PDB file of C-alpha atoms in Angstrom:
ATOM      1  CA  MET V   1      46.375  70.952 -48.749  1.00  0.00           C
ATOM      2  CA  PRO V   2      47.650  72.833 -45.942  1.00  0.00           C
ATOM      3  CA  ALA V   3      51.751  73.017 -45.201  1.00  0.00           C
ATOM      4  CA  GLU V   4      53.594  70.388 -42.484  1.00  0.00           C
ATOM      5  CA  PRO V   5      53.912  71.798 -38.933  1.00  0.00           C
ATOM      6  CA  LEU V   6      56.755  72.557 -38.109  1.00  0.00           C
ATOM      7  CA  ILE V   7      58.889  72.685 -34.069  1.00  0.00           C
ATOM      8  CA  LEU V   8      61.505  76.192 -33.865  1.00  0.00           C
ATOM      9  CA  ALA V   9      64.236  75.186 -31.661  1.00  0.00           C
ATOM     10  CA  ILE V  10      65.808  77.860 -29.876  1.00  0.00           C
ATOM     11  CA  ASP V  11      69.340  77.516 -28.177  1.00  0.00           C
ATOM     12  CA  ASN V  12      71.256  80.398 -26.815  1.00  0.00           C
ATOM     13  CA  GLY V  13      73.913  78.669 -25.856  1.00  0.00           C
ATOM     14  CA  THR V  14      77.586  80.877 -24.849  1.00  0.00           C
ATOM     15  CA  GLN V  15      78.632  81.461 -28.266  1.00  0.00           C
ATOM     16  CA  SER V  16      76.124  81.710 -30.752  1.00  0.00           C
ATOM     17  CA  VAL V  17      72.040  81.518 -30.824  1.00  0.00           C
ATOM     18  CA  ARG V  18      70.289  79.096 -33.188  1.00  0.00           C
ATOM     19  CA  ALA V  19      67.250  78.311 -34.688  1.00  0.00           C
ATOM     20  CA  LEU V  20      66.261  74.963 -35.467  1.00  0.00           C
ATOM     21  CA  LEU V  21      63.482  74.087 -37.719  1.00  0.00           C
ATOM     22  CA  PHE V  22      62.258  70.034 -37.507  1.00  0.00           C
ATOM     23  CA  ASP V  23      59.727  68.421 -38.704  1.00  0.00           C
ATOM     24  CA  THR V  24      57.514  66.473 -36.266  1.00  0.00           C
ATOM     25  CA  ARG V  25      59.559  63.026 -37.644  1.00  0.00           C
ATOM     26  CA  GLY V  26      62.603  64.925 -36.453  1.00  0.00           C
ATOM     27  CA  ASN V  27      64.066  65.989 -39.553  1.00  0.00           C
ATOM     28  CA  LEU V  28      66.125  69.934 -39.343  1.00  0.00           C
ATOM     29  CA  VAL V  29      64.756  71.472 -42.058  1.00  0.00           C
ATOM     30  CA  GLY V  30      66.027  74.634 -41.946  1.00  0.00           C
ATOM     31  CA  LYS V  31      68.497  76.333 -39.638  1.00  0.00           C
ATOM     32  CA  GLY V  32      70.120  79.989 -38.936  1.00  0.00           C
ATOM     33  CA  LYS V  33      72.828  80.476 -36.336  1.00  0.00           C
ATOM     34  CA  GLN V  34      74.401  84.602 -34.871  1.00  0.00           C
ATOM     35  CA  GLU V  35      77.532  84.416 -32.921  1.00  0.00           C
ATOM     36  CA  ILE V  36      77.537  86.330 -29.311  1.00  0.00           C
ATOM     37  CA  GLU V  37      79.464  87.739 -27.350  1.00  0.00           C
ATOM     38  CA  PRO V  38      79.665  85.567 -23.977  1.00  0.00           C
ATOM     39  CA  TYR V  39      80.135  88.326 -22.105  1.00  0.00           C
ATOM     40  CA  PHE V  40      81.917  91.957 -21.005  1.00  0.00           C
ATOM     41  CA  SER V  41      83.272  92.704 -17.306  1.00  0.00           C
ATOM     42  CA  ARG V  42      83.176  95.499 -15.631  1.00  0.00           C
ATOM     43  CA  GLU V  43      85.504  93.883 -12.994  1.00  0.00           C
ATOM     44  CA  PRO V  44      88.040  90.641 -13.090  1.00  0.00           C
ATOM     45  CA  GLY V  45      85.975  87.526 -12.916  1.00  0.00           C
ATOM     46  CA  TRP V  46      82.683  89.226 -13.622  1.00  0.00           C
ATOM     47  CA  ALA V  47      80.683  88.267 -16.369  1.00  0.00           C
ATOM     48  CA  GLU V  48      78.111  90.065 -17.663  1.00  0.00           C
ATOM     49  CA  GLN V  49      75.801  90.548 -21.235  1.00  0.00           C
ATOM     50  CA  HIS V  50      72.648  93.230 -21.543  1.00  0.00           C
ATOM     51  CA  PRO V  51      69.645  90.683 -21.465  1.00  0.00           C
ATOM     52  CA  ASP V  52      67.919  92.935 -24.092  1.00  0.00           C
ATOM     53  CA  TYR V  53      71.493  91.587 -26.778  1.00  0.00           C
ATOM     54  CA  PHE V  54      70.540  88.149 -26.068  1.00  0.00           C
ATOM     55  CA  TRP V  55      66.471  88.819 -27.253  1.00  0.00           C
ATOM     56  CA  GLU V  56      68.011  90.677 -30.318  1.00  0.00           C
ATOM     57  CA  GLN V  57      70.861  87.854 -31.764  1.00  0.00           C
ATOM     58  CA  LEU V  58      67.658  85.654 -31.386  1.00  0.00           C
ATOM     59  CA  GLY V  59      65.753  87.651 -33.629  1.00  0.00           C
ATOM     60  CA  GLU V  60      69.495  88.021 -35.921  1.00  0.00           C
ATOM     61  CA  ALA V  61      69.103  83.979 -36.059  1.00  0.00           C
ATOM     62  CA  CYS V  62      64.958  83.349 -37.268  1.00  0.00           C
ATOM     63  CA  GLN V  63      66.100  85.944 -38.952  1.00  0.00           C
ATOM     64  CA  LEU V  64      68.397  84.097 -40.667  1.00  0.00           C
ATOM     65  CA  LEU V  65      66.182  80.603 -41.032  1.00  0.00           C
ATOM     66  CA  TRP V  66      64.217  82.067 -42.531  1.00  0.00           C
ATOM     67  CA  SER V  67      66.317  83.285 -44.902  1.00  0.00           C
ATOM     68  CA  SER V  68      67.777  79.242 -45.300  1.00  0.00           C
ATOM     69  CA  THR V  69      64.475  77.894 -46.157  1.00  0.00           C
ATOM     70  CA  ASP V  70      61.518  77.739 -47.892  1.00  0.00           C
ATOM     71  CA  ALA V  71      59.647  76.893 -44.363  1.00  0.00           C
ATOM     72  CA  THR V  72      57.570  79.605 -43.095  1.00  0.00           C
ATOM     73  CA  PRO V  73      56.578  81.370 -39.894  1.00  0.00           C
ATOM     74  CA  ASP V  74      53.098  80.288 -40.132  1.00  0.00           C
ATOM     75  CA  GLN V  75      53.833  76.039 -40.378  1.00  0.00           C
ATOM     76  CA  VAL V  76      55.089  76.758 -36.583  1.00  0.00           C
ATOM     77  CA  ALA V  77      53.062  75.058 -34.739  1.00  0.00           C
ATOM     78  CA  GLY V  78      55.543  74.556 -31.588  1.00  0.00           C
ATOM     79  CA  VAL V  79      58.678  76.527 -30.381  1.00  0.00           C
ATOM     80  CA  THR V  80      60.721  75.247 -27.786  1.00  0.00           C
ATOM     81  CA  VAL V  81      63.722  77.225 -25.830  1.00  0.00           C
ATOM     82  CA  THR V  82      67.055  76.233 -24.323  1.00  0.00           C
ATOM     83  CA  THR V  83      69.858  78.380 -23.114  1.00  0.00           C
ATOM     84  CA  GLN V  84      72.921  78.440 -21.689  1.00  0.00           C
ATOM     85  CA  ARG V  85      73.032  77.620 -17.948  1.00  0.00           C
ATOM     86  CA  GLY V  86      72.576  79.517 -14.611  1.00  0.00           C
ATOM     87  CA  THR V  87      72.455  82.943 -16.704  1.00  0.00           C
ATOM     88  CA  VAL V  88      70.114  85.060 -14.166  1.00  0.00           C
ATOM     89  CA  ILE V  89      68.399  88.487 -14.619  1.00  0.00           C
ATOM     90  CA  ASN V  90      66.864  90.868 -13.289  1.00  0.00           C
ATOM     91  CA  LEU V  91      63.852  92.197 -14.112  1.00  0.00           C
ATOM     92  CA  ASP V  92      61.119  95.287 -12.334  1.00  0.00           C
ATOM     93  CA  ALA V  93      56.763  95.201 -12.598  1.00  0.00           C
ATOM     94  CA  ASN V  94      57.043  96.468 -15.921  1.00  0.00           C
ATOM     95  CA  GLY V  95      59.033  93.992 -17.288  1.00  0.00           C
ATOM     96  CA  GLN V  96      61.922  95.863 -18.409  1.00  0.00           C
ATOM     97  CA  PRO V  97      65.247  94.243 -17.638  1.00  0.00           C
ATOM     98  CA  LEU V  98      67.301  96.147 -14.341  1.00  0.00           C
ATOM     99  CA  ARG V  99      70.808  96.463 -14.476  1.00  0.00           C
ATOM    100  CA  PRO V 100      72.867  92.961 -17.576  1.00  0.00           C
ATOM    101  CA  ALA V 101      72.515  89.673 -16.596  1.00  0.00           C
ATOM    102  CA  ILE V 102      74.831  87.684 -14.494  1.00  0.00           C
ATOM    103  CA  ILE V 103      76.896  84.609 -17.374  1.00  0.00           C
ATOM    104  CA  TRP V 104      76.480  81.856 -15.706  1.00  0.00           C
ATOM    105  CA  LEU V 105      80.511  81.943 -16.067  1.00  0.00           C
ATOM    106  CA  ASP V 106      80.635  84.388 -12.992  1.00  0.00           C
ATOM    107  CA  GLN V 107      83.374  84.077 -10.563  1.00  0.00           C
ATOM    108  CA  ARG V 108      81.377  87.033  -7.752  1.00  0.00           C
ATOM    109  CA  HIS V 109      81.141  85.250  -4.461  1.00  0.00           C
ATOM    110  CA  ALA V 110      78.548  86.782  -1.620  1.00  0.00           C
ATOM    111  CA  ARG V 111      78.645  86.675   2.184  1.00  0.00           C
ATOM    112  CA  VAL V 112      77.686  84.051   4.181  1.00  0.00           C
ATOM    113  CA  GLU V 113      76.800  85.066   7.517  1.00  0.00           C
ATOM    114  CA  GLY V 114      75.921  82.678   9.622  1.00  0.00           C
ATOM    115  CA  SER V 115      74.744  78.610   9.054  1.00  0.00           C
ATOM    116  CA  VAL V 116      71.116  78.455   7.563  1.00  0.00           C
ATOM    117  CA  LYS V 117      68.414  77.948  11.636  1.00  0.00           C
ATOM    118  CA  GLY V 118      65.912  75.883  12.718  1.00  0.00           C
ATOM    119  CA  PRO V 119      65.133  72.514  10.909  1.00  0.00           C
ATOM    120  CA  TRP V 120      67.020  72.926   7.993  1.00  0.00           C
ATOM    121  CA  GLY V 121      69.707  74.042   9.331  1.00  0.00           C
ATOM    122  CA  TRP V 122      69.644  70.646  11.719  1.00  0.00           C
ATOM    123  CA  LEU V 123      69.117  69.193   9.078  1.00  0.00           C
ATOM    124  CA  PHE V 124      72.460  70.651   6.703  1.00  0.00           C
ATOM    125  CA  LYS V 125      74.279  70.173  10.149  1.00  0.00           C
ATOM    126  CA  VAL V 126      73.407  66.135  11.023  1.00  0.00           C
ATOM    127  CA  ALA V 127      73.628  65.136   7.261  1.00  0.00           C
ATOM    128  CA  ARG V 128      77.429  66.798   6.481  1.00  0.00           C
ATOM    129  CA  LEU V 129      75.736  69.148   4.214  1.00  0.00           C
ATOM    130  CA  GLU V 130      76.986  72.763   5.609  1.00  0.00           C
ATOM    131  CA  ASP V 131      79.373  74.158   3.770  1.00  0.00           C
ATOM    132  CA  THR V 132      78.132  71.847   0.552  1.00  0.00           C
ATOM    133  CA  ILE V 133      74.756  73.515   1.567  1.00  0.00           C
ATOM    134  CA  ASN V 134      77.438  77.998   2.319  1.00  0.00           C
ATOM    135  CA  ARG V 135      79.071  76.765  -0.822  1.00  0.00           C
ATOM    136  CA  PHE V 136      75.477  77.216  -2.601  1.00  0.00           C
ATOM    137  CA  ARG V 137      74.659  79.945  -0.221  1.00  0.00           C
ATOM    138  CA  GLU V 138      78.058  82.082  -1.755  1.00  0.00           C
ATOM    139  CA  LYS V 139      77.654  80.929  -5.648  1.00  0.00           C
ATOM    140  CA  THR V 140      73.891  82.504  -5.079  1.00  0.00           C
ATOM    141  CA  GLN V 141      73.777  85.226  -8.361  1.00  0.00           C
ATOM    142  CA  ALA V 142      69.751  86.620  -5.589  1.00  0.00           C
ATOM    143  CA  ASN V 143      71.981  86.707  -2.438  1.00  0.00           C
ATOM    144  CA  TRP V 144      74.818  89.055  -4.211  1.00  0.00           C
ATOM    145  CA  ILE V 145      73.034  91.005  -6.151  1.00  0.00           C
ATOM    146  CA  ALA V 146      70.859  92.070  -2.479  1.00  0.00           C
ATOM    147  CA  GLN V 147      73.593  92.415  -0.975  1.00  0.00           C
ATOM    148  CA  ASN V 148      75.420  94.053  -3.590  1.00  0.00           C
ATOM    149  CA  GLU V 149      72.900  97.019  -4.920  1.00  0.00           C
ATOM    150  CA  PRO V 150      70.439  96.051  -2.822  1.00  0.00           C
ATOM    151  CA  GLU V 151      68.041  98.975  -4.945  1.00  0.00           C
ATOM    152  CA  ILE V 152      68.237  96.856  -7.853  1.00  0.00           C
ATOM    153  CA  TRP V 153      66.848  93.303  -5.498  1.00  0.00           C
ATOM    154  CA  ALA V 154      64.614  95.740  -4.396  1.00  0.00           C
ATOM    155  CA  LYS V 155      63.344  97.312  -7.650  1.00  0.00           C
ATOM    156  CA  THR V 156      63.223  92.993  -8.576  1.00  0.00           C
ATOM    157  CA  ARG V 157      60.110  91.682  -9.279  1.00  0.00           C
ATOM    158  CA  HIS V 158      61.582  88.575 -11.196  1.00  0.00           C
ATOM    159  CA  PHE V 159      63.962  86.898 -11.103  1.00  0.00           C
ATOM    160  CA  LEU V 160      64.543  84.916 -14.438  1.00  0.00           C
ATOM    161  CA  LEU V 161      67.278  82.107 -16.289  1.00  0.00           C
ATOM    162  CA  LEU V 162      67.653  83.646 -19.305  1.00  0.00           C
ATOM    163  CA  SER V 163      65.117  81.307 -21.140  1.00  0.00           C
ATOM    164  CA  GLY V 164      62.692  82.103 -18.683  1.00  0.00           C
ATOM    165  CA  TYR V 165      63.432  86.556 -20.031  1.00  0.00           C
ATOM    166  CA  LEU V 166      63.526  84.465 -24.170  1.00  0.00           C
ATOM    167  CA  ASN V 167      60.163  83.230 -22.923  1.00  0.00           C
ATOM    168  CA  TYR V 168      58.517  85.931 -21.604  1.00  0.00           C
ATOM    169  CA  ARG V 169      60.004  87.368 -24.613  1.00  0.00           C
ATOM    170  CA  LEU V 170      58.164  85.468 -27.706  1.00  0.00           C
ATOM    171  CA  THR V 171      54.386  85.120 -24.865  1.00  0.00           C
ATOM    172  CA  GLY V 172      54.169  88.005 -22.417  1.00  0.00           C
ATOM    173  CA  GLU V 173      53.288  85.334 -19.370  1.00  0.00           C
ATOM    174  CA  PHE V 174      56.454  84.356 -17.613  1.00  0.00           C
ATOM    175  CA  ARG V 175      56.776  80.780 -17.992  1.00  0.00           C
ATOM    176  CA  ASP V 176      59.735  79.228 -17.601  1.00  0.00           C
ATOM    177  CA  SER V 177      60.452  74.847 -17.804  1.00  0.00           C
ATOM    178  CA  THR V 178      63.737  73.159 -16.159  1.00  0.00           C
TER     179      THR V 178
END
């Protein structure tokens, strides 16, 4: 009789990476948990981490998982990935990181220069959303990188959330879900 299919759930949070294994009835079969360094800071208010560090720690969590169960990797029928929100990674055309990831709790802000133009700008004004939209523009990490590290932004081919980066490392494809 073939071994039961299992689902591997990867949860990369702010303080740890967990690799959880479930059977098709939702029962927990095994768990590996790897504590991580949440971030480093090159400037006050910044929060960054090296993208490869996340990948390495995911591997450690999986090693802990496989050492804690009799299940085997060939039983995995599917993988799901969930991660900390709002952590972004710039990759070049070859899929290589261009800079440290900006972590969700980073406090840097982009400059907002003028209102949104065209029909959207008019709509935001009529709906009294200009301040809200400007706040989003200010907090968008892509805007900060484009303004402050234009050489990095010019080389960026893929701008991914952490979940998209881990999916890329797992599959070699640029796919993510929300």
